[in-house]
């Protein structure tokens, strides 16, 4: 080793990596110690060195107490070297190796300093791209200092082509999959560092680089079971938001994550504010963060809203989002098979894909959000009052949908449902998060004969309307819906001039009708109904009699809906009001469980219910599909899917809809990790992955691309001979040689099954399904027969489309 690098005198080696060595050196000019990092690449690349030198000069402009500054950058014998301030102490990896997991308060303090450094760099347009414990120094005063911005790049979604830069265990999913880096990528890496501070362990352990990267890209990172109970749910949620695989669900900046940590440590007090309404909203949000269900609800609602509001709406994307929640999937299917939705022309529906096709994206959004909201109101101390508020909100939505359906003006009836359901969101939130304050407001209504809004202002310091609007905005609801949450002024309502005004009219009308039902004595209801009909006579083309019949129809539908979600109307005052109005009894085709019963249906009931068209919750969770209860459940789902396809094939179907329903049925029935459809491309004589189901299916599908020129591997044999093949263990010596290299590189699955789709002996398509661990796929003879029936129906659809 040379005793000099440039003018610097080498003292000793401090550490080394795959492409670098760090030395302690002396600067003879300034008489000080420095740290020098040399970079040596396998191939000498002058252009790369010039780029890195430019980046180093850019980073050298950063000045922050939590950043190790670069003093100088130059080349020597084709290798680049960077000169840093020498910081005595340990790097964070060494520090954690000695200390182990840190207490949350200490971990947060270190993390705040790291985020301050990253935020400072981001403000200068610099992305770190290799944030990890070994690049964070803890000096002798225990001050964290971030270093090694030497491979950083200007912000702007930089693409890196095919070459990876950084450390695999600390890369963001979007960088692994798409080679894009931005501020949110650094936030993900910061989340991994925070995980390590809290647990003392790397979030994604292992030495197999490809497996580590695949796990980051495909699986949500969660705290170990043995340590998750040590942290508040609020802190765990904060960590999980930083580690969200979807960049849009992450903190949008290091500064925002820093603020979240500050908020976590801040005392839970309501600070004085010039605007008391905003103070109450802030206080409500802080209280929500203590409850695990609010983050789950808000993120789920936000995700569904984001997809359905997109200009490039994708049935596959919506279906995949819903299918991630097994309970939501089955509850949604049970609802779409209720009498009301069957009248929409759907018949028996057993897949989310077909529900979207038959009912439309907005209708599925309405149902999914309704289910999510209901699920988060169960089993609370004030469950009875919450169910009453939910029932009232749902009736408002149904009323608006029915009124809009009779309107002479074209209007999106599902938007009317959502707007009306959330018109009084503030009351629902108040009952959930402020039960004592809500009880006080009700006492004021009775004793002081004041309005609900006056009571809310006195007790909460904010109207329920403003409260609901504030939260709806945090949930990402479109402006159209948020604006409809504002009540109309007193007096007669004029005819609305645009869709936004019409939605507001329908939301107000339906909720005023609900108020009559909830708050007016039976003998006064007809009189109040006449007042409402007069007030809205110009705005809505329904006379009093039509309004009355619409109300009766809506009450009947809500009664049916209550049975579907197992809500006993007799247990709530509002429910008893509905029954007193004379709503029709529960339809016999629905199944109502008694209080205290299992949330799923018994196995014998499940089979009967599915033949009647109501898909019920299985008694097993998604990750228990391999257990002994699987055959009955999977056969029932397969049979329902076959019936679904039969209904589609006799109609004017689209081939994509048939194929999507086929794949989703297979995916749900057997609990596969992923199911992918491949189609033959005649021009290149190749089999190409098109779409699929599963967390990473869209990305994995892109890897399925192989020539149909015969080679003796499993995929070619299945297609050439038209045989279904189940591989129980890809590592079995008897079969491993037949697994193609492209597959092993792209997919970390040890067991899979192939169903070829052949016409006249030629493979035109292929259905691939897998599980992670060897031996996890077990298919009974009856299941195989049903799977083949599904495949044959897909082949029939292809033939009819040619």
PDB file of C-alpha atoms in Angstrom, residues 7-8 37 49 52-58 60 70-76 79-84:
ATOM      1  CA  UNK A   7      -0.974  14.891  -0.787  1.00  0.00           C
ATOM      2  CA  UNK A   8      -2.491  12.994   2.152  1.00  0.00           C
ATOM      3  CA  UNK A  37     -12.541   6.805   1.024  1.00  0.00           C
ATOM      4  CA  UNK A  49     -15.513   9.016 -12.494  1.00  0.00           C
ATOM      5  CA  UNK A  52     -19.065  10.955  -9.425  1.00  0.00           C
ATOM      6  CA  UNK A  53     -16.641  13.852  -9.077  1.00  0.00           C
ATOM      7  CA  UNK A  54     -19.375  16.257 -10.139  1.00  0.00           C
ATOM      8  CA  UNK A  55     -21.733  14.716  -7.595  1.00  0.00           C
ATOM      9  CA  UNK A  56     -19.080  14.879  -4.866  1.00  0.00           C
ATOM     10  CA  UNK A  57     -18.519  18.577  -5.557  1.00  0.00           C
ATOM     11  CA  UNK A  58     -22.264  19.089  -5.327  1.00  0.00           C
ATOM     12  CA  UNK A  60     -19.449  19.220  -0.669  1.00  0.00           C
ATOM     13  CA  UNK A  70     -16.641  16.329   2.052  1.00  0.00           C
ATOM     14  CA  UNK A  71     -13.443  18.416   1.954  1.00  0.00           C
ATOM     15  CA  UNK A  72     -12.077  17.269  -1.365  1.00  0.00           C
ATOM     16  CA  UNK A  73     -12.539  14.816  -4.265  1.00  0.00           C
ATOM     17  CA  UNK A  74      -9.981  13.743  -6.881  1.00  0.00           C
ATOM     18  CA  UNK A  75      -8.569  10.842  -8.924  1.00  0.00           C
ATOM     19  CA  UNK A  76      -5.388   8.846  -8.551  1.00  0.00           C
ATOM     20  CA  UNK A  79      -9.521   5.458  -8.929  1.00  0.00           C
ATOM     21  CA  UNK A  80     -11.648   8.108  -7.306  1.00  0.00           C
ATOM     22  CA  UNK A  81     -11.089   9.184  -3.695  1.00  0.00           C
ATOM     23  CA  UNK A  82     -13.148  11.358  -1.383  1.00  0.00           C
ATOM     24  CA  UNK A  83     -11.767  13.256   1.607  1.00  0.00           C
ATOM     25  CA  UNK A  84     -14.100  13.624   4.606  1.00  0.00           C
TER      26      UNK A  84
END
